[in-house]
Amino acid sequence: MKVAYFGNDWHIGCLDVFKQSAHTIGHIFINGEQTFNQVIRQYATDNNIPVTCIKPDEEHIKNLIEQGFECFFSVEYAWLIPIPEDMKTVYAMNVHPSMLPHGRGTTPVSWIINAYPQYAGVTFHKLTSEFDKGDIIYQKPMTLAVDESFETWMVKLHLSIPLMLNEILVDFEALYLKAHKQEQGSTWPKISINDRVINWNMTTQQIKALAACCGRFGIVAMLNNETLLVNNIEVGQIKHEYKNGTVIKEDSETYVVAVSDGFVILMKHNIIEQI
């Protein structure tokens, strides 16, 4: 198959899976010029593959179909791909990091880590005019570790999704034709900046869990009349008489802040920015 690939650096292993399965990557689409897309851009250069950074429209997709593209594959791609409804001769597939129909939405990993481990897994589904609602082609559940975080889970997805794609490509046409419709399911809202704010009345474990589900995007700490975005913390449990939210200790490297059952350490070199 001639494949149009929509994605970024994170799941670049899928490109090699297509190549090893004797398929051809003819075009790569990425979401803008972000620095994390440099690896896939270099891959495209090394393999003489054209790259598009703007949001594709339906005419763009039709032109690719006219050029002989047979498969449109999306993974971690932010924009809706407008596959024309009358184009029944192409395969169009997206990868979603939850067990659909549960976990539709743009930030399922954070919700899985924070609240819904029972829906951990990966779903390959058909692309439609609505995000995450296409017929299910293939899915596989996964199990979270006790201390799972956003970052560790993303690495596990990075390692697992290419292996799943390889399984699919062994008998792709049959699986695609047998795809089944989704049930009602659930859509989870996007994690907002307000969802990432530390409440100093939380316990150490609650704050640790908040940091785990937000990962590199950081959690928000309101401290000393400043609002800080932090992407790493440490916690400790001990009895004390400080009021929640009080800075117990500050030096050139850390803030140590009191909470009900102990303290939180904010490492200053891990403060992303003041907001």
CSV table of C-alpha atoms in Angstrom, one decimal:
chain,number,residue,atom,x,y,z
A,1,MET,CA,0.0,0.0,0.0
A,2,LYS,CA,1.0,3.6,-0.5
A,3,VAL,CA,0.5,5.3,2.9
A,4,ALA,CA,0.0,8.8,4.0
A,5,TYR,CA,1.2,9.1,7.6
A,6,PHE,CA,-0.1,11.6,10.1
A,7,GLY,CA,1.9,11.8,13.3
A,8,ASN,CA,5.0,13.1,15.1
A,9,ASP,CA,8.2,11.9,16.6
A,10,TRP,CA,6.7,9.9,19.4
A,11,HIS,CA,5.4,6.9,17.5
A,12,ILE,CA,7.9,7.1,14.6
A,13,GLY,CA,8.5,3.3,15.0
A,14,CYS,CA,5.2,2.8,13.1
A,15,LEU,CA,7.0,4.1,9.9
A,16,ASP,CA,9.5,1.3,10.1
A,17,VAL,CA,6.7,-1.2,10.6
A,18,PHE,CA,5.0,-0.1,7.4
A,19,LYS,CA,8.4,-0.2,5.5
A,20,GLN,CA,9.2,-3.7,6.9
A,21,SER,CA,5.8,-4.9,5.8
A,22,ALA,CA,6.6,-3.8,2.2
A,23,HIS,CA,4.4,-0.8,2.3
A,24,THR,CA,5.5,2.7,1.0
A,25,ILE,CA,5.3,5.9,3.0
A,26,GLY,CA,4.5,8.5,0.3
A,27,HIS,CA,3.7,11.6,2.4
A,28,ILE,CA,4.1,12.6,6.1
A,29,PHE,CA,1.8,15.1,7.9
A,30,ILE,CA,2.9,16.7,11.2
A,31,ASN,CA,1.2,19.2,13.4
A,32,GLY,CA,3.2,22.4,12.7
A,33,GLU,CA,6.9,23.1,13.3
A,34,GLN,CA,7.2,22.0,16.9
A,35,THR,CA,10.7,21.0,18.0
A,36,PHE,CA,9.6,17.5,18.9
A,37,ASN,CA,8.9,16.9,15.3
A,38,GLN,CA,12.5,17.2,14.2
A,39,VAL,CA,13.2,13.4,14.2
A,40,ILE,CA,10.3,12.7,11.8
A,41,ARG,CA,11.3,15.6,9.6
A,42,GLN,CA,14.8,14.1,9.4
A,43,TYR,CA,13.3,10.7,8.6
A,44,ALA,CA,11.4,12.3,5.8
A,45,THR,CA,14.5,14.0,4.4
A,46,ASP,CA,16.6,10.9,4.6
A,47,ASN,CA,13.9,8.9,2.7
A,48,ASN,CA,12.8,11.6,0.2
A,49,ILE,CA,9.3,11.8,1.7
A,50,PRO,CA,7.4,15.1,1.3
A,51,VAL,CA,6.2,16.7,4.6
A,52,THR,CA,3.1,18.9,5.2
A,53,CYS,CA,2.8,21.0,8.3
A,54,ILE,CA,-0.5,22.7,7.7
A,55,LYS,CA,-4.0,21.3,8.5
A,56,PRO,CA,-5.1,19.2,5.4
A,57,ASP,CA,-8.5,19.9,3.8
A,58,GLU,CA,-10.7,17.6,1.8
A,59,GLU,CA,-9.3,18.7,-1.5
A,60,HIS,CA,-5.8,17.9,-0.3
A,61,ILE,CA,-6.9,14.3,0.6
A,62,LYS,CA,-8.7,13.8,-2.7
A,63,ASN,CA,-5.5,14.8,-4.5
A,64,LEU,CA,-3.5,12.2,-2.6
A,65,ILE,CA,-6.1,9.5,-3.5
A,66,GLU,CA,-5.8,10.5,-7.1
A,67,GLN,CA,-2.0,10.0,-6.8
A,68,GLY,CA,-2.6,6.4,-5.7
A,69,PHE,CA,-2.6,6.6,-1.9
A,70,GLU,CA,-4.4,3.7,-0.5
A,71,CYS,CA,-4.0,4.1,3.3
A,72,PHE,CA,-4.3,7.1,5.6
A,73,PHE,CA,-2.8,6.3,9.0
A,74,SER,CA,-3.0,8.6,12.0
A,75,VAL,CA,-1.3,8.4,15.5
A,76,GLU,CA,-1.1,11.3,18.0
A,77,TYR,CA,-2.2,13.7,15.2
A,78,ALA,CA,-4.1,16.7,16.6
A,79,TRP,CA,-6.2,17.6,13.5
A,80,LEU,CA,-9.2,15.9,12.0
A,81,ILE,CA,-8.4,14.2,8.7
A,82,PRO,CA,-11.2,15.0,6.2
A,83,ILE,CA,-11.6,11.7,4.4
A,84,PRO,CA,-14.3,12.2,1.8
A,85,GLU,CA,-17.4,10.1,2.6
A,86,ASP,CA,-17.7,8.9,-1.0
A,87,MET,CA,-14.1,7.6,-1.1
A,88,LYS,CA,-14.8,3.9,-0.2
A,89,THR,CA,-11.7,2.5,-1.9
A,90,VAL,CA,-9.1,3.7,0.7
A,91,TYR,CA,-8.2,2.6,4.2
A,92,ALA,CA,-8.3,5.3,6.9
A,93,MET,CA,-7.2,4.4,10.4
A,94,ASN,CA,-6.4,6.2,13.6
A,95,VAL,CA,-4.7,5.0,16.8
A,96,HIS,CA,-6.3,6.0,20.1
A,97,PRO,CA,-4.7,5.3,23.6
A,98,SER,CA,-7.8,3.9,25.4
A,99,MET,CA,-10.2,1.0,25.1
A,100,LEU,CA,-12.8,2.7,23.0
A,101,PRO,CA,-15.7,3.4,23.1
A,102,HIS,CA,-14.5,4.7,26.6
A,103,GLY,CA,-12.0,7.5,26.8
A,104,ARG,CA,-12.7,9.5,23.7
A,105,GLY,CA,-11.1,12.9,23.8
A,106,THR,CA,-7.7,14.6,23.6
A,107,THR,CA,-6.1,13.7,26.9
A,108,PRO,CA,-7.1,10.0,27.7
A,109,VAL,CA,-3.7,9.1,29.1
A,110,SER,CA,-4.0,11.5,32.0
A,111,TRP,CA,-7.5,10.3,32.8
A,112,ILE,CA,-6.4,6.7,32.6
A,113,ILE,CA,-3.5,7.3,35.1
A,114,ASN,CA,-5.7,9.4,37.4
A,115,ALA,CA,-9.1,7.7,37.4
A,116,TYR,CA,-9.8,5.0,34.8
A,117,PRO,CA,-7.1,2.3,34.7
A,118,GLN,CA,-9.8,-0.2,33.6
A,119,TYR,CA,-9.8,1.4,30.2
A,120,ALA,CA,-6.1,1.3,29.6
A,121,GLY,CA,-5.1,0.0,26.2
A,122,VAL,CA,-4.9,0.9,22.5
A,123,THR,CA,-7.6,1.0,19.9
A,124,PHE,CA,-7.1,1.1,16.1
A,125,HIS,CA,-10.3,2.5,14.5
A,126,LYS,CA,-11.6,3.8,11.2
A,127,LEU,CA,-11.3,7.6,10.6
A,128,THR,CA,-14.7,9.4,10.4
A,129,SER,CA,-16.0,12.9,10.4
A,130,GLU,CA,-16.0,12.8,14.3
A,131,PHE,CA,-13.0,12.2,16.5
A,132,ASP,CA,-12.6,8.8,18.0
A,133,LYS,CA,-16.0,7.4,16.9
A,134,GLY,CA,-15.0,5.2,13.9
A,135,ASP,CA,-15.6,1.4,13.7
A,136,ILE,CA,-13.1,-0.6,15.8
A,137,ILE,CA,-10.6,-2.5,13.7
A,138,TYR,CA,-8.4,-3.9,16.5
A,139,GLN,CA,-7.8,-3.2,20.2
A,140,LYS,CA,-5.7,-4.6,23.0
A,141,PRO,CA,-6.0,-3.9,26.8
A,142,MET,CA,-2.9,-3.0,28.8
A,143,THR,CA,-2.3,-3.0,32.6
A,144,LEU,CA,-1.0,-0.1,34.6
A,145,ALA,CA,1.7,-0.6,37.1
A,146,VAL,CA,1.1,0.4,40.7
A,147,ASP,CA,3.3,3.5,40.4
A,148,GLU,CA,2.4,4.3,36.8
A,149,SER,CA,2.8,7.9,35.6
A,150,PHE,CA,2.1,9.8,32.4
A,151,GLU,CA,5.7,9.5,31.3
A,152,THR,CA,6.1,5.8,32.0
A,153,TRP,CA,2.8,5.0,30.3
A,154,MET,CA,3.8,7.1,27.2
A,155,VAL,CA,7.0,5.1,26.9
A,156,LYS,CA,5.0,1.8,27.1
A,157,LEU,CA,2.7,3.1,24.3
A,158,HIS,CA,5.7,4.1,22.3
A,159,LEU,CA,7.0,0.5,22.6
A,160,SER,CA,3.7,-1.3,22.2
A,161,ILE,CA,1.9,0.5,19.3
A,162,PRO,CA,4.3,-0.4,16.6
A,163,LEU,CA,4.1,-4.1,17.7
A,164,MET,CA,0.3,-3.9,17.5
A,165,LEU,CA,0.5,-2.3,14.1
A,166,ASN,CA,2.7,-5.2,12.9
A,167,GLU,CA,0.1,-7.7,14.1
A,168,ILE,CA,-2.6,-5.8,12.2
A,169,LEU,CA,-0.7,-5.6,8.9
A,170,VAL,CA,-0.3,-9.4,8.8
A,171,ASP,CA,-4.0,-9.6,7.9
A,172,PHE,CA,-5.0,-5.9,7.5
A,173,GLU,CA,-7.7,-6.1,4.8
A,174,ALA,CA,-9.6,-8.8,6.7
A,175,LEU,CA,-9.4,-7.0,10.0
A,176,TYR,CA,-10.5,-3.7,8.4
A,177,LEU,CA,-13.5,-5.3,6.7
A,178,LYS,CA,-14.5,-6.9,10.0
A,179,ALA,CA,-14.4,-3.7,12.0
A,180,HIS,CA,-17.4,-3.3,14.3
A,181,LYS,CA,-19.3,-0.2,15.3
A,182,GLN,CA,-18.7,1.5,18.7
A,183,GLU,CA,-21.2,1.5,21.5
A,184,GLN,CA,-22.3,4.7,23.3
A,185,GLY,CA,-19.2,4.8,25.5
A,186,SER,CA,-17.8,7.9,27.1
A,187,THR,CA,-15.9,11.1,26.2
A,188,TRP,CA,-13.5,12.5,28.7
A,189,PRO,CA,-12.9,16.3,28.8
A,190,LYS,CA,-9.6,17.9,28.0
A,191,ILE,CA,-7.4,18.3,31.1
A,192,SER,CA,-7.3,22.1,31.7
A,193,ILE,CA,-4.8,24.2,33.6
A,194,ASN,CA,-7.4,24.5,36.4
A,195,ASP,CA,-7.4,20.7,36.7
A,196,ARG,CA,-3.6,20.8,37.3
A,197,VAL,CA,-3.6,23.1,40.3
A,198,ILE,CA,-2.2,21.8,43.7
A,199,ASN,CA,-4.7,22.3,46.5
A,200,TRP,CA,-2.4,22.5,49.6
A,201,ASN,CA,-5.2,20.7,51.6
A,202,MET,CA,-4.5,17.6,49.5
A,203,THR,CA,-2.6,14.7,51.0
A,204,THR,CA,0.9,13.9,49.7
A,205,GLN,CA,-0.4,10.9,47.8
A,206,GLN,CA,-3.1,13.0,46.1
A,207,ILE,CA,-0.5,15.6,45.0
A,208,LYS,CA,1.8,12.8,43.8
A,209,ALA,CA,-1.0,11.3,41.8
A,210,LEU,CA,-1.8,14.7,40.3
A,211,ALA,CA,1.8,15.1,39.2
A,212,ALA,CA,1.9,11.5,37.8
A,213,CYS,CA,-1.1,12.0,35.6
A,214,CYS,CA,0.1,15.4,34.2
A,215,GLY,CA,3.7,14.4,33.5
A,216,ARG,CA,5.8,16.8,31.3
A,217,PHE,CA,2.9,19.2,31.0
A,218,GLY,CA,3.4,20.1,34.7
A,219,ILE,CA,1.2,20.9,37.7
A,220,VAL,CA,0.5,24.4,39.0
A,221,ALA,CA,1.7,25.5,42.4
A,222,MET,CA,0.5,28.8,43.9
A,223,LEU,CA,3.2,29.9,46.3
A,224,ASN,CA,4.4,33.2,47.8
A,225,ASN,CA,2.0,35.1,45.6
A,226,GLU,CA,3.4,33.5,42.5
A,227,THR,CA,1.9,30.9,40.2
A,228,LEU,CA,4.5,28.3,39.2
A,229,LEU,CA,4.3,25.6,36.6
A,230,VAL,CA,6.3,22.6,37.8
A,231,ASN,CA,7.0,19.3,36.1
A,232,ASN,CA,8.5,17.3,38.9
A,233,ILE,CA,8.0,17.0,42.7
A,234,GLU,CA,8.9,14.8,45.6
A,235,VAL,CA,6.8,14.1,48.7
A,236,GLY,CA,7.4,12.9,52.2
A,237,GLN,CA,5.1,12.0,55.1
A,238,ILE,CA,5.7,13.2,58.6
A,239,LYS,CA,3.7,14.8,61.4
A,240,HIS,CA,4.2,18.5,61.9
A,241,GLU,CA,2.4,21.7,63.1
A,242,TYR,CA,2.7,23.9,60.0
A,243,LYS,CA,-0.4,25.2,58.3
A,244,ASN,CA,-1.1,23.6,54.9
A,245,GLY,CA,0.6,25.6,52.1
A,246,THR,CA,3.3,27.1,54.4
A,247,VAL,CA,6.8,27.1,53.1
A,248,ILE,CA,8.7,25.1,55.7
A,249,LYS,CA,12.1,25.6,54.1
A,250,GLU,CA,13.5,27.4,51.0
A,251,ASP,CA,17.0,27.3,49.6
A,252,SER,CA,18.6,27.9,46.2
A,253,GLU,CA,17.4,24.5,45.0
A,254,THR,CA,14.0,23.8,46.6
A,255,TYR,CA,10.8,24.9,48.2
A,256,VAL,CA,9.5,22.6,50.9
A,257,VAL,CA,5.8,23.1,51.4
A,258,ALA,CA,3.6,21.8,54.2
A,259,VAL,CA,0.5,19.6,53.5
A,260,SER,CA,-1.7,17.7,56.0
A,261,ASP,CA,0.3,14.5,56.2
A,262,GLY,CA,3.8,15.7,55.4
A,263,PHE,CA,5.4,17.9,52.8
A,264,VAL,CA,6.0,18.5,49.1
A,265,ILE,CA,9.4,19.4,47.6
A,266,LEU,CA,9.3,21.6,44.6
A,267,MET,CA,12.7,21.4,42.8
A,268,LYS,CA,13.4,24.9,41.5
A,269,HIS,CA,15.3,23.6,38.4
A,270,ASN,CA,12.1,21.8,37.5
A,271,ILE,CA,10.0,25.0,37.5
A,272,ILE,CA,9.0,25.4,33.9
A,273,GLU,CA,7.7,29.0,34.2
A,274,GLN,CA,5.9,31.5,36.2
A,275,ILE,CA,2.3,31.9,35.0
